[in-house]
XYZ file of C-alpha atoms in Angstrom:
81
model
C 119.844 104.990 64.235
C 116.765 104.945 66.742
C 117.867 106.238 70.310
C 116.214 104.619 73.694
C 115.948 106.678 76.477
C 115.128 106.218 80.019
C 113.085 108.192 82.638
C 113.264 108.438 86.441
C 111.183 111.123 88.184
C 114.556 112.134 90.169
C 117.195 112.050 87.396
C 117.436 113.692 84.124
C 116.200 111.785 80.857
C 119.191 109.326 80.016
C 120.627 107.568 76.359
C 120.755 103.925 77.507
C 120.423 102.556 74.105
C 120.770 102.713 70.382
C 119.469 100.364 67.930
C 120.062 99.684 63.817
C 115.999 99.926 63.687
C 113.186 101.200 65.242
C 111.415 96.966 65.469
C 114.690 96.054 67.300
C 114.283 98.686 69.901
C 110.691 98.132 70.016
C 111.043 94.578 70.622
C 113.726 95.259 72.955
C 111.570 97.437 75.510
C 108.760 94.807 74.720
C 111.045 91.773 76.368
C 112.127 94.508 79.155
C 108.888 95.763 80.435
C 107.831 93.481 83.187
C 104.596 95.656 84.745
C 102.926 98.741 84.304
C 101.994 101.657 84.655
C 101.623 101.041 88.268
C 100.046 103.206 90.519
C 102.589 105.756 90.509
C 102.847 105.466 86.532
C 106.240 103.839 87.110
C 106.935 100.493 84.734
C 108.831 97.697 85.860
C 111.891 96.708 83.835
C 114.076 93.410 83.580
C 117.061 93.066 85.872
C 119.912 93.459 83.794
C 118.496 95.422 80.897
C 119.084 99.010 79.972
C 115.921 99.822 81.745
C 116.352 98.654 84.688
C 116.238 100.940 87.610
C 114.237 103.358 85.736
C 110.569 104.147 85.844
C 109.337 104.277 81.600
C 111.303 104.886 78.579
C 110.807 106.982 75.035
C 112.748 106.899 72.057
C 113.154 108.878 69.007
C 115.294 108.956 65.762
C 117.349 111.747 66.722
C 119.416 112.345 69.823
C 117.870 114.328 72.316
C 120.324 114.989 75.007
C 123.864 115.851 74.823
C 124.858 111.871 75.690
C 127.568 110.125 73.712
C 125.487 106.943 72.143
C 129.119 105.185 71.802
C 128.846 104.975 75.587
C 125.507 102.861 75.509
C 125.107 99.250 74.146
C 124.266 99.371 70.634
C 121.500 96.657 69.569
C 121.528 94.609 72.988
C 119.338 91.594 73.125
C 118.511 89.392 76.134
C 121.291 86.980 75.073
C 123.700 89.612 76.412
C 123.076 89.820 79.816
């Protein structure tokens, strides 16, 4: 399982994603980024998907915070928003 995480210079590092694969979550944040780095560093995400609201985004294939991943979609796709 390949965890997404996402990053906001005033909030912790947060699971917002998991995905079967490591191309489906790298697609995934493909379709999502809008913009960036701007000139604060900060990306721009879609409206609607797990990024949004947040500033940039790292994954890895192990967890690395104490978040439940059965609390965060599981392989979403733009079809589900």
């Amino acid at each position: 399982m390949c965890y997404l995480y996402a990053t906001r210079s005033d909030l912790p590092t947060k699971l917002v994603a998991t995905f079967d694969t490591e191309p489906q979550l790298l697609a995934y944040v493909r379709w999502a980024t809008l913009s960036g780095p701007g000139r604060n560093g900060a990306f721009q995400f879609e409206k609607g998907s797990a990024l949004a609201s947040y500033h940039g985004c790292h994954h890895s294939l192990e967890p690395l915070t104490d978040d439940d991943p059965a609390l965060v979609d599981h392989n979403p796709t733009p079809s589900m928003l």
